[in-house]
Amino acid sequence: MRLTQRIVVIGGGVLGTMHAVAARRRGYEVVHLEREGEARGASVRNFGLIWVSGRRAGAELALALRARELWAELGARVPGLGFRAAGSLTLAGEDAELALLKEAAALPDADRREFELLDPAGVRAVNPALRGEFAGGLLCRADAIVEPRQVLPALRGYLAARGDGPRGSGPRGNGQSGYQWLPGREVTEIAPNAVRDHTGAWHQCDLVVLCPGAAHTGVAGRYLAGGALSPVRRVRLQMMQTAPLAERVTTALADGDSLRYYPAYDLPGRAQLPPQEAAAERARAQLLLVQRADGGLTIGDTHEYAEPFGFDLDEDAYDHLRARAEALLGVPLPRVRRRWAGVYSEVIPEVAGHALYHRSEVEPGAVLVTGPGGRGMTCSPAIAEETFG
Ligand SMILES: Cc1cc2nc3c(=O)[nH]c(=O)nc-3n(C[C@H](O)[C@H](O)[C@H](O)COP(=O)(O)OP(=O)(O)OC[C@H]3O[C@@H](n4cnc5c(N)ncnc54)[C@H](O)[C@@H]3O)c2cc1C
């Protein structure tokens, strides 16, 4: 049997990059192609939340916990990831939300999520920046934060410096790092044991791992087409980032609206939640807030499912999110410096069943991996590990 020695990874997002890390760890040479000069998809547009708290009990929680372990290991080796085990607080605005948090804190797997229900004084003891109004909060110590704008270059630097892989395991013959990053190369064709990029250059390999993110057309298009039977859909989210806040926000934050979306909170108390505010309901918004290493606050998000997506940003959604954040912090937010939207690929439950992401062998020796949805940053290291078995 021919042994796999050289892998081409297509896609410089977090899924592709974590596959490169996992492949180098197993001693394979990796050639890594990205169509842009630098990845600029979902992986750099997200919150950097390594989010365990809201995962569905069972396989989803297990995948997130394994990934959390792998992130912590990588964080210790690659300081540039900005990994910090900051935990999160999900805050209840009123009694029905608090009752639902109480139910979640009593789940049989609450210990694995490191949940603790706190009253307002307990919340402030953990996160003194929270001077606003809330009825209580659920602390999840398992949640963590990374710096999304730094993660990909930091991991590539680590690979290029031979930070991973068995010692002395450079590519056959040239004694280099065993990792080659080729930005500005869009793959247009996958053939047995090779891929071709848009310049016409062929890249020989034993295995192709295709991680195209939300690029559901192009080279991945023929494998993901299928109309109503396509296993994946795209989702667009709005985000913003403020100037630095002088004070430390010690944990990530989520508001009560997040209880409507995350499957861990699909408990009897969810039916008792009051109606969502109209602006939040229209935008399918929840408040998530993370303080960046420089003190700025990343704030989101919204969810748009119907394509074609808007090309512009909806200010009503931002007004709602800003008001929510100010109500919890009890101070006006610093000036918003950046706004953006991002699109991720997500498996469709009605088609994909309980699959947490999409993986298929699309050609002999070519594997397509995408569709982790809003859990992709979190689960990426564990997804890559599963690809290599
Ligand atoms: C606003 C937002 C917030 C989010 N927040 C979080 C969060 O806090 N925590 C969490 O766990 N998840 C979060 N997610 C989800 C997470 O970001 C995604 O699931 C994850 O980044 C997907 O990674 P990816 O590598 O598959 O895709 P991408 O990051 O989109 O990367 C795919 C890459 O492939 C390249 N590519 C495509 N086709 C080709 C080709 N033919 N040739 C060469 N290159 C190609 C693209 O240019 C792109 O760089 C969020 C997503 C968004 C949009």
mmCIF file of N, CA and C and ligand atoms in Angstrom, residues 9-19 32-51 55 71 144 146 148 152 181-182 184-189 196-198 210-220 235-239 262 288 290 292 298 300-303 340-346 369-380 383, ligand 1:
data_model
loop_
_atom_site.group_PDB
_atom_site.id
_atom_site.type_symbol
_atom_site.label_atom_id
_atom_site.label_comp_id
_atom_site.label_asym_id
_atom_site.label_seq_id
_atom_site.Cartn_x
_atom_site.Cartn_y
_atom_site.Cartn_z
ATOM 1 N N VAL A 9 -3.238 20.991 1.415
ATOM 2 C CA VAL A 9 -4.404 21.544 2.111
ATOM 3 C C VAL A 9 -4.853 22.759 1.317
ATOM 4 N N ILE A 10 -6.140 22.793 0.978
ATOM 5 C CA ILE A 10 -6.699 23.930 0.235
ATOM 6 C C ILE A 10 -7.555 24.744 1.193
ATOM 7 N N GLY A 11 -7.211 26.020 1.354
ATOM 8 C CA GLY A 11 -7.976 26.899 2.245
ATOM 9 C C GLY A 11 -7.143 27.285 3.454
ATOM 10 N N GLY A 12 -6.922 28.583 3.585
ATOM 11 C CA GLY A 12 -6.073 29.086 4.674
ATOM 12 C C GLY A 12 -6.850 29.545 5.889
ATOM 13 N N GLY A 13 -8.134 29.160 6.005
ATOM 14 C CA GLY A 13 -8.909 29.475 7.206
ATOM 15 C C GLY A 13 -8.498 28.565 8.360
ATOM 16 N N VAL A 14 -9.257 28.630 9.440
ATOM 17 C CA VAL A 14 -8.840 27.872 10.621
ATOM 18 C C VAL A 14 -8.956 26.360 10.400
ATOM 19 N N LEU A 15 -9.937 25.935 9.598
ATOM 20 C CA LEU A 15 -10.048 24.485 9.362
ATOM 21 C C LEU A 15 -8.848 23.980 8.564
ATOM 22 N N GLY A 16 -8.514 24.693 7.474
ATOM 23 C CA GLY A 16 -7.356 24.281 6.676
ATOM 24 C C GLY A 16 -6.088 24.323 7.514
ATOM 25 N N THR A 17 -5.929 25.389 8.301
ATOM 26 C CA THR A 17 -4.688 25.560 9.064
ATOM 27 C C THR A 17 -4.573 24.499 10.156
ATOM 28 N N MET A 18 -5.680 24.175 10.804
ATOM 29 C CA MET A 18 -5.626 23.115 11.823
ATOM 30 C C MET A 18 -5.363 21.741 11.179
ATOM 31 N N HIS A 19 -5.821 21.560 9.955
ATOM 32 C CA HIS A 19 -5.460 20.315 9.248
ATOM 33 C C HIS A 19 -3.956 20.291 8.952
ATOM 34 N N HIS A 32 0.245 24.211 1.519
ATOM 35 C CA HIS A 32 -0.988 24.866 1.960
ATOM 36 C C HIS A 32 -1.324 26.005 1.006
ATOM 37 N N LEU A 33 -2.441 25.884 0.294
ATOM 38 C CA LEU A 33 -2.821 26.873 -0.729
ATOM 39 C C LEU A 33 -4.007 27.711 -0.261
ATOM 40 N N GLU A 34 -3.922 29.018 -0.513
ATOM 41 C CA GLU A 34 -5.008 29.942 -0.165
ATOM 42 C C GLU A 34 -5.196 30.890 -1.342
ATOM 43 N N ARG A 35 -6.449 31.096 -1.708
ATOM 44 C CA ARG A 35 -6.679 31.912 -2.914
ATOM 45 C C ARG A 35 -6.386 33.402 -2.685
ATOM 46 N N GLU A 36 -6.549 33.874 -1.451
ATOM 47 C CA GLU A 36 -6.304 35.289 -1.146
ATOM 48 C C GLU A 36 -4.852 35.469 -0.711
ATOM 49 N N GLY A 37 -4.410 36.730 -0.643
ATOM 50 C CA GLY A 37 -3.065 37.010 -0.144
ATOM 51 C C GLY A 37 -2.933 36.644 1.321
ATOM 52 N N GLU A 38 -4.035 36.707 2.039
ATOM 53 C CA GLU A 38 -4.132 36.292 3.435
ATOM 54 C C GLU A 38 -5.591 35.878 3.636
ATOM 55 N N ALA A 39 -5.809 34.852 4.444
ATOM 56 C CA ALA A 39 -7.194 34.411 4.667
ATOM 57 C C ALA A 39 -8.011 35.577 5.219
ATOM 58 N N ARG A 40 -9.203 35.750 4.699
ATOM 59 C CA ARG A 40 -10.034 36.868 5.184
ATOM 60 C C ARG A 40 -11.493 36.458 5.325
ATOM 61 N N GLY A 41 -11.711 35.145 5.522
ATOM 62 C CA GLY A 41 -13.071 34.629 5.677
ATOM 63 C C GLY A 41 -13.506 34.610 7.140
ATOM 64 N N ALA A 42 -14.407 33.681 7.444
ATOM 65 C CA ALA A 42 -15.007 33.601 8.782
ATOM 66 C C ALA A 42 -13.949 33.505 9.881
ATOM 67 N N SER A 43 -12.839 32.850 9.571
ATOM 68 C CA SER A 43 -11.847 32.569 10.620
ATOM 69 C C SER A 43 -11.171 33.811 11.189
ATOM 70 N N VAL A 44 -11.172 34.910 10.433
ATOM 71 C CA VAL A 44 -10.590 36.137 10.990
ATOM 72 C C VAL A 44 -11.680 37.140 11.373
ATOM 73 N N ARG A 45 -12.931 36.803 11.080
ATOM 74 C CA ARG A 45 -14.035 37.733 11.344
ATOM 75 C C ARG A 45 -14.795 37.370 12.605
ATOM 76 N N ASN A 46 -14.383 36.294 13.268
ATOM 77 C CA ASN A 46 -15.205 35.797 14.390
ATOM 78 C C ASN A 46 -14.787 36.419 15.722
ATOM 79 N N PHE A 47 -15.432 35.949 16.799
ATOM 80 C CA PHE A 47 -15.156 36.484 18.143
ATOM 81 C C PHE A 47 -13.889 35.883 18.755
ATOM 82 N N GLY A 48 -13.448 34.751 18.201
ATOM 83 C CA GLY A 48 -12.371 34.036 18.875
ATOM 84 C C GLY A 48 -12.853 33.337 20.130
ATOM 85 N N LEU A 49 -14.129 32.983 20.131
ATOM 86 C CA LEU A 49 -14.674 32.282 21.303
ATOM 87 C C LEU A 49 -14.474 30.783 21.148
ATOM 88 N N ILE A 50 -13.819 30.189 22.128
ATOM 89 C CA ILE A 50 -13.735 28.740 22.211
ATOM 90 C C ILE A 50 -14.853 28.378 23.178
ATOM 91 N N TRP A 51 -16.014 28.043 22.574
ATOM 92 C CA TRP A 51 -17.297 28.092 23.278
ATOM 93 C C TRP A 51 -17.797 26.684 23.574
ATOM 94 N N ARG A 55 -23.013 24.035 23.991
ATOM 95 C CA ARG A 55 -23.051 22.862 23.103
ATOM 96 C C ARG A 55 -24.070 21.828 23.552
ATOM 97 N N TRP A 71 -6.749 23.335 21.978
ATOM 98 C CA TRP A 71 -6.457 24.776 21.950
ATOM 99 C C TRP A 71 -5.537 25.142 23.115
ATOM 100 N N ALA A 144 -13.192 29.732 26.533
ATOM 101 C CA ALA A 144 -11.888 30.390 26.406
ATOM 102 C C ALA A 144 -11.922 31.360 25.224
ATOM 103 N N VAL A 146 -9.451 33.238 21.999
ATOM 104 C CA VAL A 146 -8.217 33.437 21.223
ATOM 105 C C VAL A 146 -8.370 34.726 20.411
ATOM 106 N N PRO A 148 -8.641 36.150 16.960
ATOM 107 C CA PRO A 148 -8.844 35.625 15.606
ATOM 108 C C PRO A 148 -7.957 36.257 14.535
ATOM 109 N N LEU A 152 -4.157 32.647 12.634
ATOM 110 C CA LEU A 152 -3.674 31.959 11.426
ATOM 111 C C LEU A 152 -2.196 32.247 11.164
ATOM 112 N N TRP A 181 3.639 27.409 2.648
ATOM 113 C CA TRP A 181 2.441 28.262 2.564
ATOM 114 C C TRP A 181 2.455 28.973 1.226
ATOM 115 N N LEU A 182 1.391 28.768 0.432
ATOM 116 C CA LEU A 182 1.317 29.380 -0.889
ATOM 117 C C LEU A 182 0.040 30.218 -0.997
ATOM 118 N N GLY A 184 -2.391 33.395 -2.435
ATOM 119 C CA GLY A 184 -2.630 33.919 -3.782
ATOM 120 C C GLY A 184 -2.724 32.817 -4.821
ATOM 121 N N ARG A 185 -3.129 31.618 -4.393
ATOM 122 C CA ARG A 185 -3.288 30.498 -5.339
ATOM 123 C C ARG A 185 -4.691 29.912 -5.155
ATOM 124 N N GLU A 186 -5.527 30.114 -6.144
ATOM 125 C CA GLU A 186 -6.873 29.531 -6.084
ATOM 126 C C GLU A 186 -6.860 28.181 -6.787
ATOM 127 N N VAL A 187 -7.255 27.166 -6.087
ATOM 128 C CA VAL A 187 -7.297 25.835 -6.698
ATOM 129 C C VAL A 187 -8.522 25.735 -7.593
ATOM 130 N N THR A 188 -8.292 25.291 -8.821
ATOM 131 C CA THR A 188 -9.380 25.228 -9.800
ATOM 132 C C THR A 188 -9.697 23.801 -10.222
ATOM 133 N N GLU A 189 -8.820 22.869 -9.879
ATOM 134 C CA GLU A 189 -9.040 21.492 -10.345
ATOM 135 C C GLU A 189 -8.404 20.505 -9.377
ATOM 136 N N ARG A 196 -4.543 21.588 -9.262
ATOM 137 C CA ARG A 196 -4.019 22.650 -10.120
ATOM 138 C C ARG A 196 -4.537 23.988 -9.597
ATOM 139 N N ASP A 197 -3.656 24.996 -9.550
ATOM 140 C CA ASP A 197 -4.124 26.321 -9.137
ATOM 141 C C ASP A 197 -4.372 27.201 -10.363
ATOM 142 N N HIS A 198 -4.876 28.416 -10.122
ATOM 143 C CA HIS A 198 -5.331 29.264 -11.236
ATOM 144 C C HIS A 198 -4.177 29.724 -12.119
ATOM 145 N N LEU A 210 -9.569 19.539 1.350
ATOM 146 C CA LEU A 210 -10.196 20.754 0.804
ATOM 147 C C LEU A 210 -11.054 21.398 1.893
ATOM 148 N N CYS A 211 -10.648 22.590 2.347
ATOM 149 C CA CYS A 211 -11.382 23.318 3.399
ATOM 150 C C CYS A 211 -11.767 24.687 2.860
ATOM 151 N N PRO A 212 -12.807 24.770 2.019
ATOM 152 C CA PRO A 212 -13.099 26.012 1.306
ATOM 153 C C PRO A 212 -13.975 26.979 2.085
ATOM 154 N N GLY A 213 -14.330 26.636 3.321
ATOM 155 C CA GLY A 213 -15.196 27.518 4.094
ATOM 156 C C GLY A 213 -16.534 27.698 3.402
ATOM 157 N N ALA A 214 -16.969 28.957 3.289
ATOM 158 C CA ALA A 214 -18.281 29.246 2.706
ATOM 159 C C ALA A 214 -18.225 29.409 1.186
ATOM 160 N N ALA A 215 -17.091 29.067 0.554
ATOM 161 C CA ALA A 215 -16.996 29.103 -0.913
ATOM 162 C C ALA A 215 -17.676 27.839 -1.450
ATOM 163 N N HIS A 216 -18.978 27.890 -1.538
ATOM 164 C CA HIS A 216 -19.755 26.714 -1.957
ATOM 165 C C HIS A 216 -19.820 26.576 -3.472
ATOM 166 N N THR A 217 -19.230 27.548 -4.196
ATOM 167 C CA THR A 217 -19.089 27.401 -5.650
ATOM 168 C C THR A 217 -17.603 27.155 -5.913
ATOM 169 N N GLY A 218 -17.128 27.421 -7.106
ATOM 170 C CA GLY A 218 -15.710 27.176 -7.383
ATOM 171 C C GLY A 218 -15.403 25.691 -7.322
ATOM 172 N N VAL A 219 -14.178 25.362 -6.877
ATOM 173 C CA VAL A 219 -13.740 23.970 -6.985
ATOM 174 C C VAL A 219 -14.588 23.032 -6.117
ATOM 175 N N ALA A 220 -15.134 23.565 -5.008
ATOM 176 C CA ALA A 220 -15.958 22.717 -4.139
ATOM 177 C C ALA A 220 -17.397 22.617 -4.635
ATOM 178 N N VAL A 235 -24.516 31.292 6.227
ATOM 179 C CA VAL A 235 -25.156 32.185 7.196
ATOM 180 C C VAL A 235 -24.286 33.438 7.311
ATOM 181 N N ARG A 236 -24.951 34.612 7.293
ATOM 182 C CA ARG A 236 -24.213 35.890 7.360
ATOM 183 C C ARG A 236 -24.474 36.557 8.707
ATOM 184 N N LEU A 237 -23.419 37.077 9.308
ATOM 185 C CA LEU A 237 -23.481 37.685 10.641
ATOM 186 C C LEU A 237 -22.892 39.088 10.594
ATOM 187 N N GLN A 238 -23.447 39.991 11.421
ATOM 188 C CA GLN A 238 -22.871 41.340 11.552
ATOM 189 C C GLN A 238 -22.113 41.469 12.870
ATOM 190 N N MET A 239 -21.009 42.196 12.806
ATOM 191 C CA MET A 239 -20.123 42.346 13.960
ATOM 192 C C MET A 239 -19.627 43.788 14.054
ATOM 193 N N TYR A 262 -28.541 28.523 21.497
ATOM 194 C CA TYR A 262 -27.610 27.424 21.776
ATOM 195 C C TYR A 262 -28.361 26.186 22.260
ATOM 196 N N LEU A 288 -23.061 38.799 22.063
ATOM 197 C CA LEU A 288 -21.828 38.153 22.513
ATOM 198 C C LEU A 288 -20.789 39.260 22.542
ATOM 199 N N VAL A 290 -16.604 40.123 23.588
ATOM 200 C CA VAL A 290 -15.281 39.641 23.987
ATOM 201 C C VAL A 290 -14.328 40.824 23.994
ATOM 202 N N ARG A 292 -10.784 42.225 23.406
ATOM 203 C CA ARG A 292 -9.571 41.851 22.680
ATOM 204 C C ARG A 292 -8.342 42.151 23.537
ATOM 205 N N THR A 298 -15.081 43.249 20.931
ATOM 206 C CA THR A 298 -15.739 42.674 19.753
ATOM 207 C C THR A 298 -17.164 42.340 20.157
ATOM 208 N N GLY A 300 -21.193 41.278 18.775
ATOM 209 C CA GLY A 300 -22.100 40.784 17.752
ATOM 210 C C GLY A 300 -23.239 40.081 18.459
ATOM 211 N N ASP A 301 -24.029 39.288 17.767
ATOM 212 C CA ASP A 301 -24.046 39.075 16.352
ATOM 213 C C ASP A 301 -25.478 38.988 15.872
ATOM 214 N N THR A 302 -25.647 38.766 14.586
ATOM 215 C CA THR A 302 -26.966 38.630 13.963
ATOM 216 C C THR A 302 -26.897 37.366 13.093
ATOM 217 N N HIS A 303 -28.009 36.935 12.532
ATOM 218 C CA HIS A 303 -27.991 35.741 11.683
ATOM 219 C C HIS A 303 -28.924 35.934 10.496
ATOM 220 N N TRP A 340 -18.210 44.964 10.394
ATOM 221 C CA TRP A 340 -18.040 44.046 9.276
ATOM 222 C C TRP A 340 -19.121 42.976 9.332
ATOM 223 N N ALA A 341 -19.231 42.256 8.229
ATOM 224 C CA ALA A 341 -20.093 41.077 8.211
ATOM 225 C C ALA A 341 -19.226 39.881 7.851
ATOM 226 N N GLY A 342 -19.643 38.723 8.264
ATOM 227 C CA GLY A 342 -18.915 37.496 7.931
ATOM 228 C C GLY A 342 -19.910 36.416 7.555
ATOM 229 N N VAL A 343 -19.435 35.458 6.780
ATOM 230 C CA VAL A 343 -20.311 34.371 6.332
ATOM 231 C C VAL A 343 -19.654 33.042 6.690
ATOM 232 N N TYR A 344 -20.427 32.174 7.319
ATOM 233 C CA TYR A 344 -19.888 30.832 7.553
ATOM 234 C C TYR A 344 -20.732 29.782 6.858
ATOM 235 N N SER A 345 -20.144 28.605 6.724
ATOM 236 C CA SER A 345 -20.817 27.452 6.127
ATOM 237 C C SER A 345 -21.301 26.556 7.254
ATOM 238 N N GLU A 346 -22.536 26.081 7.112
ATOM 239 C CA GLU A 346 -23.139 25.318 8.212
ATOM 240 C C GLU A 346 -23.885 24.107 7.655
ATOM 241 N N VAL A 369 -13.835 19.111 3.785
ATOM 242 C CA VAL A 369 -14.283 19.349 5.167
ATOM 243 C C VAL A 369 -14.761 20.790 5.273
ATOM 244 N N THR A 370 -16.031 20.964 5.599
ATOM 245 C CA THR A 370 -16.569 22.315 5.817
ATOM 246 C C THR A 370 -17.844 22.205 6.659
ATOM 247 N N GLY A 371 -18.536 23.344 6.815
ATOM 248 C CA GLY A 371 -19.860 23.312 7.426
ATOM 249 C C GLY A 371 -19.946 23.208 8.936
ATOM 250 N N PRO A 372 -18.890 23.611 9.693
ATOM 251 C CA PRO A 372 -19.037 23.501 11.153
ATOM 252 C C PRO A 372 -19.927 24.587 11.752
ATOM 253 N N GLY A 373 -20.332 25.565 10.933
ATOM 254 C CA GLY A 373 -21.230 26.613 11.413
ATOM 255 C C GLY A 373 -20.578 27.482 12.468
ATOM 256 N N GLY A 374 -21.387 27.937 13.412
ATOM 257 C CA GLY A 374 -20.913 28.869 14.432
ATOM 258 C C GLY A 374 -19.991 28.235 15.455
ATOM 259 N N ARG A 375 -19.689 26.957 15.306
ATOM 260 C CA ARG A 375 -18.772 26.305 16.255
ATOM 261 C C ARG A 375 -17.410 26.014 15.609
ATOM 262 N N GLY A 376 -17.167 26.578 14.398
ATOM 263 C CA GLY A 376 -15.983 26.184 13.632
ATOM 264 C C GLY A 376 -14.665 26.591 14.256
ATOM 265 N N MET A 377 -14.601 27.796 14.836
ATOM 266 C CA MET A 377 -13.347 28.212 15.470
ATOM 267 C C MET A 377 -13.094 27.285 16.663
ATOM 268 N N THR A 378 -14.112 27.093 17.460
ATOM 269 C CA THR A 378 -14.004 26.229 18.638
ATOM 270 C C THR A 378 -13.500 24.840 18.253
ATOM 271 N N CYS A 379 -14.201 24.196 17.330
ATOM 272 C CA CYS A 379 -14.009 22.752 17.123
ATOM 273 C C CYS A 379 -12.905 22.411 16.133
ATOM 274 N N SER A 380 -12.328 23.434 15.453
ATOM 275 C CA SER A 380 -11.409 23.140 14.350
ATOM 276 C C SER A 380 -10.276 22.168 14.698
ATOM 277 N N ILE A 383 -11.772 18.690 14.825
ATOM 278 C CA ILE A 383 -12.251 18.240 13.511
ATOM 279 C C ILE A 383 -11.058 17.743 12.688
HETATM 280 C C1 LIG B 1 -18.980 36.731 12.359
HETATM 281 C C2 LIG B 1 -18.652 35.328 12.775
HETATM 282 C C3 LIG B 1 -18.449 35.045 14.126
HETATM 283 C C4 LIG B 1 -18.129 33.728 14.519
HETATM 284 N N1 LIG B 1 -17.776 33.497 15.823
HETATM 285 C C5 LIG B 1 -17.292 32.278 16.164
HETATM 286 C C6 LIG B 1 -16.736 32.050 17.462
HETATM 287 O O1 LIG B 1 -16.541 32.985 18.245
HETATM 288 N N2 LIG B 1 -16.399 30.783 17.807
HETATM 289 C C7 LIG B 1 -16.530 29.732 16.936
HETATM 290 O O2 LIG B 1 -16.255 28.598 17.318
HETATM 291 N N3 LIG B 1 -16.928 29.954 15.650
HETATM 292 C C8 LIG B 1 -17.298 31.184 15.252
HETATM 293 N N4 LIG B 1 -17.709 31.408 13.967
HETATM 294 C C9 LIG B 1 -17.622 30.315 12.995
HETATM 295 C C10 LIG B 1 -16.185 30.114 12.510
HETATM 296 O O3 LIG B 1 -15.559 31.358 12.302
HETATM 297 C C11 LIG B 1 -16.192 29.291 11.212
HETATM 298 O O4 LIG B 1 -16.918 28.095 11.376
HETATM 299 C C12 LIG B 1 -14.757 28.921 10.812
HETATM 300 O O5 LIG B 1 -13.924 30.058 10.815
HETATM 301 C C13 LIG B 1 -14.744 28.249 9.448
HETATM 302 O O6 LIG B 1 -13.405 28.046 9.067
HETATM 303 P P1 LIG B 1 -13.043 27.587 7.596
HETATM 304 O O7 LIG B 1 -11.571 27.431 7.556
HETATM 305 O O8 LIG B 1 -13.898 26.418 7.223
HETATM 306 O O9 LIG B 1 -13.568 28.777 6.669
HETATM 307 P P2 LIG B 1 -12.918 30.176 6.232
HETATM 308 O O10 LIG B 1 -12.378 30.923 7.384
HETATM 309 O O11 LIG B 1 -13.944 30.852 5.404
HETATM 310 O O12 LIG B 1 -11.686 29.772 5.335
HETATM 311 C C14 LIG B 1 -11.823 29.178 4.070
HETATM 312 C C15 LIG B 1 -10.648 29.646 3.223
HETATM 313 O O13 LIG B 1 -10.579 28.876 2.024
HETATM 314 C C16 LIG B 1 -10.181 29.740 0.986
HETATM 315 N N5 LIG B 1 -10.582 29.115 -0.286
HETATM 316 C C17 LIG B 1 -11.835 28.814 -0.702
HETATM 317 N N6 LIG B 1 -11.803 28.225 -1.908
HETATM 318 C C18 LIG B 1 -10.491 28.135 -2.266
HETATM 319 C C19 LIG B 1 -9.811 27.622 -3.406
HETATM 320 N N7 LIG B 1 -10.472 27.076 -4.443
HETATM 321 N N8 LIG B 1 -8.462 27.693 -3.462
HETATM 322 C C20 LIG B 1 -7.756 28.247 -2.422
HETATM 323 N N9 LIG B 1 -8.362 28.751 -1.313
HETATM 324 C C21 LIG B 1 -9.701 28.692 -1.239
HETATM 325 C C22 LIG B 1 -10.906 31.045 1.295
HETATM 326 O O14 LIG B 1 -10.317 32.140 0.654
HETATM 327 C C23 LIG B 1 -10.797 31.099 2.826
HETATM 328 O O15 LIG B 1 -9.637 31.808 3.248
HETATM 329 C C24 LIG B 1 -18.056 32.700 13.544
HETATM 330 C C25 LIG B 1 -18.267 32.991 12.202
HETATM 331 C C26 LIG B 1 -18.556 34.300 11.814
HETATM 332 C C27 LIG B 1 -18.774 34.608 10.360
#
